[in-house]
Amino acid sequence: MTTRNRQIGIKFATAKNTISLSDLTEADSINLMTTKLGESNPEDEPELKRLVQVLGGIPLAIIQAISFIQANGTTPARYLELYDSDRAELLSQDFEDDTRDPELKNPIASTWIVTFDYMKAHQPLAADTLCLMSMFDAQAIPEAFISETAGGDSASPTAAERTLGVLQAYSLISLGPDTSANAPHEQVGRTFDLHRLVRLVTRNWLTEWSNRDMWLARAIDMMSFRYDEMKRLDDATRYKINLQYMPHALILVSSPPLSLQEDDEVYVPEVFSGQTILNDHAEDGAICPSCTGNILGSMIDRDMSFSRGLRMTKKAIAIYNFALGANHVCTLFERMKEGEYLNIMGHLSDAEMVYQEVSVGYESTLGSSNRTTLCVGLALATNLGSQHKYDEAEHLLLRLGKIACQEYGQADSETVKIMQALLNNMIDQGRDEEALEKSSEISRLVKTISTQLNLAQAYIRTRQYSSAENLLLNLLKDEDGLRKDLLLDHVWEELAEVYLKQRLFDKAESLQRQVLVYRQDTFGQDHNLTLYTMIFLAHTLYELGPENYYEAEHLALEVKEVSSATPEHSNYAAWCLANVWLSLGKYNDAKKLALQSHNTLVQHIDSTQWVELLRVVWGINPDGTDIYKSDGLDPHETADRVLDDFDQINGLL
């Protein structure tokens, strides 16, 4: 006897007397195809391999494909083209099979629909869970997405486990490859895989029943809820979970009738027109614009691809603005993120305008002393400082600090953050002694790791390296606490800076490698903190001498080629790379890079460092002599001459 339900099989023949027939391996699937189709040309092998992959090793699906190819005199390549364009129609085709009664209908879609209809009548929780799962990506669906539906009204874990067991018994779902009942995944718990063809047939089944949009609405509500939960976690954990949620979020927002693709077009889907919004949520069964906006705004972490994040954030803003209004806190929150993206991408004046508008919106909605309003004001002040509008920034920070101090007290975290921003504004203006005094005052007032790090930075700026080193080494005595607060890498990084300033490059390199490994493990290879560390390790390796030039070149090139790198990262990498290439004698490469990067590099690199680089790039002769030094110019005259020459060359080119 054969059955698709393992639980029924065990009832008739004990577990030890049952044989589970799993999907065919790729090799067995290809062997079945070639046996039925006859000898294939070597050129057909890639198409055969891809065909058995998309059919997932299901014998019935493979036989159906073979029958179609033979009956229509076509090829595996042509079948794949048809499958990509209209797979639902292909899976619904009847086919010949010598092993079955010719009177029976054989399409794989019909076979599964029999199972779906049976579950709908006799095991509704299993049918509902399958419907919900079909809305997500087929692979690695977190249990958290489906446990409530699987548990039914009682939300019972036992009922949920029983429901998931039914779906596994029918071989419709399986535990994800990295999870098992006894080994939950580190970040999201168990995950389940839904066969791609099962997912396709289920979605088409729902379309026939005219309730696909209802299940999409439920999936969007669930995804939005899980994203809200995730916001309470620390950055590193949230980053990792977001990577696992991302494929499912992209599937949801790109599904009809939303069809929100990852492009530059910003629009509000027609499905939201005429909806009744109550307490910021659509009526039951309708796709909720607020939840959709929440997914769009949450799915792309700010430390990933910034242009991608900005596109999705703008889509979220359009939906929130349509459904909730321009001054709703959700709309303003997404606009705040828009400002952050623009700021990171180097569009400082555009970011300033967004921050100004959001600040006015929050102030009118929440009041001037609200913590969120103060946070936006702080972002605006930081942006002004980045544009060298130091007086405006300082005036704003003093006003914010006065409000925060009156409302929350001197020792409150909000007040301290504003005071630290004021300190950084002083440092950027070269007011080092004043900054050190202010930092000491803050550190005495509130003794946190963050304020101690700021004090260490002030010591470094005022060349009090031994004081900075002692302070940082003292912080490192509580390594477990630093690791828990996700600040261990920042303390290592500041200590490396102390050693760099003293030209103790070996010590600095050792610490920077520790920071790099920590950030790769914690945040991933393309995270902006990881890229930042790679750049400064490359610079340290360059300073260590010729034997390290090629590793420095490799690191700098790697950063420049990462799509998620900010303009600041790319520019620092370009500056480091130009220095390395000069040292390796690659003068033409260095000149070309300097020419390409000049307009943006001067915004991020210390002007004296950049002038020195330009001097070498444009002043070096083939014989190694320096045309500027041979003229006997002093440093200031050299800088003016270099920049004049560069502007002339740039203009000519």
Coordinates of N, CA, C and O in Angstrom, one line a residue, residues 235-346:
D235 N 21.2 45.8 18.0 CA 21.5 46.0 16.6 C 22.0 44.7 15.9 O 21.6 44.4 14.8
A236 N 22.9 44.0 16.6 CA 23.5 42.9 15.9 C 22.5 41.7 15.7 O 22.4 41.1 14.6
T237 N 21.7 41.5 16.7 CA 20.6 40.4 16.6 C 19.6 40.8 15.6 O 19.2 40.0 14.7
R238 N 19.2 42.1 15.6 CA 18.2 42.6 14.6 C 18.7 42.5 13.2 O 18.0 42.1 12.3
Y239 N 20.0 42.8 13.0 CA 20.6 42.7 11.7 C 20.6 41.3 11.2 O 20.2 41.0 10.0
K240 N 20.9 40.3 12.0 CA 20.9 38.9 11.6 C 19.5 38.4 11.3 O 19.3 37.7 10.3
I241 N 18.6 38.7 12.1 CA 17.2 38.3 11.9 C 16.6 38.9 10.6 O 16.0 38.3 9.8
N242 N 17.0 40.2 10.4 CA 16.5 40.9 9.2 C 17.0 40.2 7.9 O 16.2 40.1 6.9
L243 N 18.2 39.7 7.9 CA 18.7 39.0 6.8 C 17.8 37.7 6.5 O 17.7 37.4 5.3
Q244 N 17.3 37.1 7.5 CA 16.5 35.9 7.3 C 15.1 36.2 7.0 O 14.4 35.5 6.3
Y245 N 14.6 37.4 7.4 CA 13.2 37.8 7.1 C 13.2 38.4 5.7 O 12.1 38.4 5.1
M246 N 14.3 39.0 5.2 CA 14.3 39.8 4.0 C 13.6 39.0 2.8 O 12.8 39.6 2.1
P247 N 14.0 37.8 2.5 CA 13.4 37.1 1.3 C 11.8 37.1 1.4 O 11.2 37.2 0.4
H248 N 11.3 36.8 2.6 CA 9.9 36.7 2.8 C 9.2 38.1 2.6 O 8.1 38.2 2.0
A249 N 9.9 39.1 3.1 CA 9.3 40.5 3.0 C 9.2 40.9 1.6 O 8.2 41.5 1.1
L250 N 10.3 40.6 0.8 CA 10.3 41.0 -0.6 C 9.3 40.3 -1.4 O 8.6 40.9 -2.3
I251 N 9.0 39.0 -1.1 CA 8.0 38.3 -1.8 C 6.6 38.9 -1.5 O 5.8 39.1 -2.4
L252 N 6.3 39.3 -0.2 CA 5.0 39.8 0.1 C 4.8 41.1 -0.6 O 3.7 41.3 -1.2
V253 N 5.7 42.1 -0.5 CA 5.4 43.4 -1.1 C 5.4 43.4 -2.6 O 4.9 44.3 -3.2
S254 N 6.1 42.4 -3.2 CA 6.1 42.3 -4.7 C 4.9 41.5 -5.2 O 4.7 41.4 -6.5
S255 N 4.1 40.8 -4.3 CA 3.0 40.0 -4.8 C 1.8 40.9 -5.3 O 1.6 41.9 -4.7
P256 N 1.1 40.5 -6.3 CA -0.1 41.2 -6.7 C -1.1 41.1 -5.5 O -1.1 40.1 -4.8
P257 N -1.9 42.1 -5.3 CA -2.1 43.3 -6.0 C -1.2 44.5 -5.6 O -1.3 45.6 -6.1
L258 N -0.2 44.2 -4.7 CA 0.7 45.3 -4.3 C 1.7 45.6 -5.4 O 1.9 46.7 -5.9
S259 N 2.5 44.5 -5.8 CA 3.4 44.6 -6.9 C 4.4 45.8 -6.7 O 4.7 46.5 -7.7
L260 N 4.9 45.9 -5.5 CA 5.9 47.0 -5.2 C 7.3 46.4 -5.5 O 7.9 45.8 -4.6
Q261 N 7.8 46.7 -6.7 CA 9.0 46.2 -7.1 C 10.2 47.1 -6.6 O 10.0 48.2 -6.1
E262 N 11.4 46.5 -6.6 CA 12.6 47.3 -6.2 C 13.1 48.2 -7.3 O 14.1 48.0 -7.9
D263 N 12.3 49.2 -7.6 CA 12.7 50.2 -8.6 C 12.5 51.6 -8.1 O 12.2 51.8 -6.9
D264 N 12.7 52.6 -8.9 CA 12.7 54.0 -8.4 C 11.3 54.5 -8.5 O 11.0 55.7 -8.0
E265 N 10.3 53.8 -9.0 CA 8.9 54.3 -9.1 C 8.3 54.3 -7.7 O 8.3 53.3 -7.0
V266 N 7.7 55.5 -7.4 CA 7.0 55.6 -6.1 C 5.5 55.8 -6.3 O 5.1 56.7 -7.0
Y267 N 4.7 54.9 -5.8 CA 3.2 55.0 -6.1 C 2.5 54.3 -4.9 O 3.1 53.5 -4.2
V268 N 1.2 54.5 -4.9 CA 0.3 53.9 -3.9 C -0.5 52.8 -4.6 O -1.2 53.2 -5.5
P269 N -0.4 51.6 -4.2 CA -1.2 50.5 -4.9 C -2.7 50.8 -4.9 O -3.2 51.3 -3.9
E270 N -3.4 50.5 -6.0 CA -4.8 50.8 -6.1 C -5.6 50.0 -5.0 O -6.7 50.5 -4.6
V271 N -5.1 48.9 -4.5 CA -5.8 48.1 -3.5 C -6.1 48.9 -2.3 O -7.1 48.6 -1.5
F272 N -5.3 50.0 -2.0 CA -5.5 50.8 -0.8 C -6.6 51.8 -0.9 O -7.0 52.4 0.0
S273 N -7.0 52.1 -2.2 CA -8.0 53.1 -2.4 C -9.4 52.8 -1.8 O -9.8 51.6 -1.9
G274 N -10.0 53.7 -1.1 CA -11.3 53.5 -0.5 C -11.3 52.7 0.7 O -12.4 52.3 1.2
Q275 N -10.2 52.3 1.3 CA -10.2 51.5 2.5 C -10.6 52.3 3.7 O -10.4 53.5 3.8
T276 N -11.2 51.6 4.7 CA -11.5 52.2 6.0 C -10.4 51.9 6.9 O -10.0 50.7 7.2
I277 N -9.7 53.0 7.4 CA -8.6 52.8 8.4 C -9.1 53.1 9.8 O -9.5 54.3 10.0
L278 N -9.0 52.2 10.7 CA -9.4 52.4 12.0 C -8.3 52.0 13.0 O -7.7 50.9 12.9
N279 N -7.9 53.0 13.8 CA -6.7 52.7 14.7 C -5.5 52.3 13.9 O -4.7 51.4 14.3
D280 N -5.3 53.1 12.8 CA -4.1 52.9 11.9 C -4.1 51.5 11.2 O -3.0 51.1 10.7
H281 N -5.2 50.8 11.2 CA -5.2 49.5 10.6 C -6.4 49.3 9.7 O -7.5 49.8 10.0
A282 N -6.2 48.6 8.6 CA -7.3 48.3 7.7 C -8.3 47.3 8.3 O -8.0 46.6 9.3
E283 N -9.5 47.3 7.8 CA -10.5 46.3 8.3 C -10.1 44.9 8.0 O -9.2 44.6 7.2
D284 N -10.6 43.9 8.8 CA -10.2 42.5 8.7 C -10.4 42.0 7.3 O -11.4 42.3 6.6
G285 N -9.4 41.3 6.8 CA -9.4 40.7 5.5 C -8.8 41.5 4.4 O -8.6 41.1 3.3
A286 N -8.6 42.8 4.7 CA -8.1 43.8 3.7 C -6.6 43.9 3.9 O -6.1 43.8 5.0
I287 N -5.8 44.1 2.8 CA -4.4 44.3 2.9 C -4.1 45.7 3.6 O -4.6 46.7 3.0
C288 N -3.5 45.7 4.7 CA -3.3 46.9 5.5 C -2.2 47.8 5.0 O -1.0 47.3 4.9
P289 N -2.4 49.1 4.6 CA -1.4 50.0 4.1 C -0.3 50.2 5.2 O 0.9 50.3 4.9
S290 N -0.8 50.4 6.5 CA 0.2 50.6 7.6 C 1.2 49.5 7.7 O 2.4 49.7 7.9
C291 N 0.6 48.3 7.7 CA 1.5 47.1 7.9 C 2.4 47.0 6.7 O 3.6 46.6 6.8
T292 N 1.9 47.3 5.5 CA 2.8 47.2 4.3 C 3.9 48.2 4.4 O 5.0 47.9 4.1
G293 N 3.5 49.4 4.8 CA 4.6 50.5 5.0 C 5.6 50.1 6.0 O 6.8 50.3 5.8
N294 N 5.1 49.4 7.1 CA 6.1 49.0 8.1 C 7.1 48.0 7.6 O 8.3 48.0 7.9
I295 N 6.6 47.0 6.7 CA 7.5 46.0 6.1 C 8.5 46.7 5.2 O 9.7 46.4 5.2
L296 N 8.0 47.6 4.4 CA 8.9 48.3 3.4 C 10.0 49.1 4.2 O 11.1 49.1 3.8
G297 N 9.6 49.7 5.3 CA 10.5 50.5 6.0 C 11.5 49.7 6.9 O 12.5 50.1 7.3
S298 N 11.1 48.4 7.2 CA 11.9 47.6 8.1 C 12.8 46.6 7.4 O 13.8 46.2 8.0
M299 N 12.4 46.2 6.2 CA 13.1 45.1 5.6 C 14.5 45.4 5.2 O 15.4 44.5 5.2
I300 N 14.8 46.6 4.9 CA 16.2 47.0 4.5 C 16.8 47.7 5.6 O 16.5 48.8 6.0
D301 N 17.8 47.0 6.2 CA 18.6 47.6 7.3 C 19.4 48.7 6.8 O 20.0 48.7 5.7
R302 N 19.6 49.8 7.6 CA 20.3 50.9 7.2 C 21.8 50.6 6.9 O 22.5 51.4 6.3
D303 N 22.3 49.5 7.4 CA 23.7 49.2 7.2 C 23.9 48.3 6.0 O 24.9 47.7 5.8
M304 N 22.8 48.1 5.2 CA 22.9 47.3 4.0 C 23.0 48.3 2.8 O 23.5 49.4 2.9
S305 N 22.5 47.9 1.6 CA 22.6 48.7 0.5 C 21.7 50.0 0.7 O 20.5 50.0 0.8
F306 N 22.4 51.2 0.7 CA 21.7 52.4 1.0 C 20.8 52.9 -0.1 O 19.7 53.4 0.2
S307 N 21.2 52.8 -1.3 CA 20.3 53.2 -2.4 C 19.1 52.4 -2.4 O 18.0 52.9 -2.6
R308 N 19.2 51.1 -2.2 CA 18.1 50.2 -2.1 C 17.2 50.5 -0.9 O 16.0 50.6 -1.1
G309 N 17.8 50.8 0.2 CA 17.0 51.2 1.4 C 16.2 52.5 1.2 O 15.1 52.6 1.6
L310 N 16.9 53.4 0.5 CA 16.2 54.7 0.2 C 15.0 54.5 -0.7 O 14.0 55.1 -0.4
R311 N 15.2 53.7 -1.7 CA 14.0 53.4 -2.6 C 12.8 52.9 -1.9 O 11.7 53.3 -2.0
M312 N 13.1 51.9 -1.0 CA 12.0 51.2 -0.3 C 11.4 52.1 0.7 O 10.2 52.1 1.0
T313 N 12.2 53.0 1.4 CA 11.7 53.9 2.4 C 10.8 54.9 1.7 O 9.8 55.3 2.3
K314 N 11.2 55.4 0.5 CA 10.3 56.4 -0.2 C 8.9 55.7 -0.5 O 7.9 56.4 -0.5
K315 N 8.9 54.5 -0.9 CA 7.7 53.8 -1.1 C 6.8 53.7 0.1 O 5.6 53.9 0.1
A316 N 7.5 53.4 1.3 CA 6.8 53.4 2.6 C 6.2 54.7 2.9 O 5.1 54.8 3.4
I317 N 7.0 55.8 2.7 CA 6.5 57.2 3.0 C 5.3 57.5 2.2 O 4.3 58.0 2.7
A318 N 5.3 57.1 0.9 CA 4.1 57.4 0.0 C 2.8 56.7 0.5 O 1.8 57.3 0.6
I319 N 3.0 55.4 1.0 CA 1.8 54.7 1.5 C 1.4 55.3 2.8 O 0.1 55.5 3.1
Y320 N 2.3 55.5 3.8 CA 1.9 56.1 5.0 C 1.2 57.5 4.9 O 0.2 57.8 5.5
N321 N 1.8 58.3 4.0 CA 1.3 59.6 3.7 C -0.2 59.5 3.2 O -1.0 60.3 3.6
F322 N -0.4 58.6 2.3 CA -1.7 58.4 1.7 C -2.7 57.9 2.8 O -3.9 58.4 2.9
A323 N -2.3 56.9 3.6 CA -3.3 56.3 4.5 C -3.4 57.0 5.9 O -4.5 57.0 6.5
L324 N -2.3 57.6 6.3 CA -2.3 58.2 7.7 C -2.0 59.7 7.8 O -2.3 60.3 8.8
G325 N -1.5 60.3 6.7 CA -1.3 61.7 6.7 C 0.2 62.0 6.9 O 1.0 61.2 7.4
A326 N 0.6 63.2 6.5 CA 2.0 63.7 6.5 C 2.6 63.8 7.9 O 3.8 63.6 8.1
N327 N 1.8 64.1 8.9 CA 2.3 64.4 10.2 C 2.1 63.2 11.2 O 2.3 63.4 12.4
H328 N 1.6 62.1 10.6 CA 1.5 60.9 11.5 C 2.9 60.4 11.9 O 3.8 60.5 11.1
V329 N 3.0 59.9 13.1 CA 4.3 59.5 13.6 C 5.0 58.4 12.7 O 6.2 58.4 12.5
C330 N 4.2 57.6 12.1 CA 4.8 56.5 11.2 C 5.4 57.2 9.9 O 6.5 56.8 9.5
T331 N 4.7 58.2 9.4 CA 5.2 58.9 8.2 C 6.5 59.6 8.6 O 7.5 59.6 7.8
L332 N 6.4 60.3 9.7 CA 7.6 61.1 10.1 C 8.8 60.2 10.4 O 9.9 60.5 10.1
F333 N 8.5 59.0 11.0 CA 9.6 58.1 11.3 C 10.3 57.6 10.0 O 11.6 57.6 10.0
E334 N 9.5 57.3 9.0 CA 10.1 56.9 7.7 C 10.9 58.1 7.1 O 11.9 57.9 6.4
R335 N 10.3 59.3 7.2 CA 11.0 60.4 6.6 C 12.3 60.7 7.4 O 13.3 61.1 6.8
M336 N 12.4 60.4 8.7 CA 13.6 60.5 9.4 C 14.7 59.5 8.8 O 15.8 59.8 8.7
K337 N 14.2 58.3 8.5 CA 15.1 57.3 7.9 C 15.6 57.8 6.5 O 16.7 57.6 6.1
E338 N 14.7 58.5 5.8 CA 15.0 59.0 4.5 C 16.2 60.0 4.7 O 17.2 60.0 3.9
G339 N 16.1 60.8 5.7 CA 17.2 61.8 6.0 C 18.5 61.1 6.3 O 19.6 61.5 5.9
E340 N 18.4 60.0 7.0 CA 19.6 59.2 7.4 C 20.3 58.6 6.2 O 21.5 58.7 6.0
Y341 N 19.4 58.0 5.3 CA 20.0 57.5 4.0 C 20.7 58.6 3.2 O 21.8 58.4 2.7
L342 N 20.0 59.7 3.0 CA 20.6 60.8 2.3 C 21.9 61.3 2.9 O 22.9 61.5 2.2
N343 N 21.9 61.3 4.2 CA 23.1 61.8 4.9 C 24.3 60.8 4.7 O 25.4 61.3 4.4
I344 N 24.0 59.5 4.9 CA 25.0 58.5 4.7 C 25.6 58.5 3.3 O 26.7 58.3 3.0
M345 N 24.7 58.7 2.3 CA 25.1 58.7 0.9 C 25.7 60.0 0.4 O 26.1 60.1 -0.7
G346 N 25.9 60.9 1.4 CA 26.6 62.2 1.0 C 25.8 63.3 0.5 O 26.3 64.3 0.1

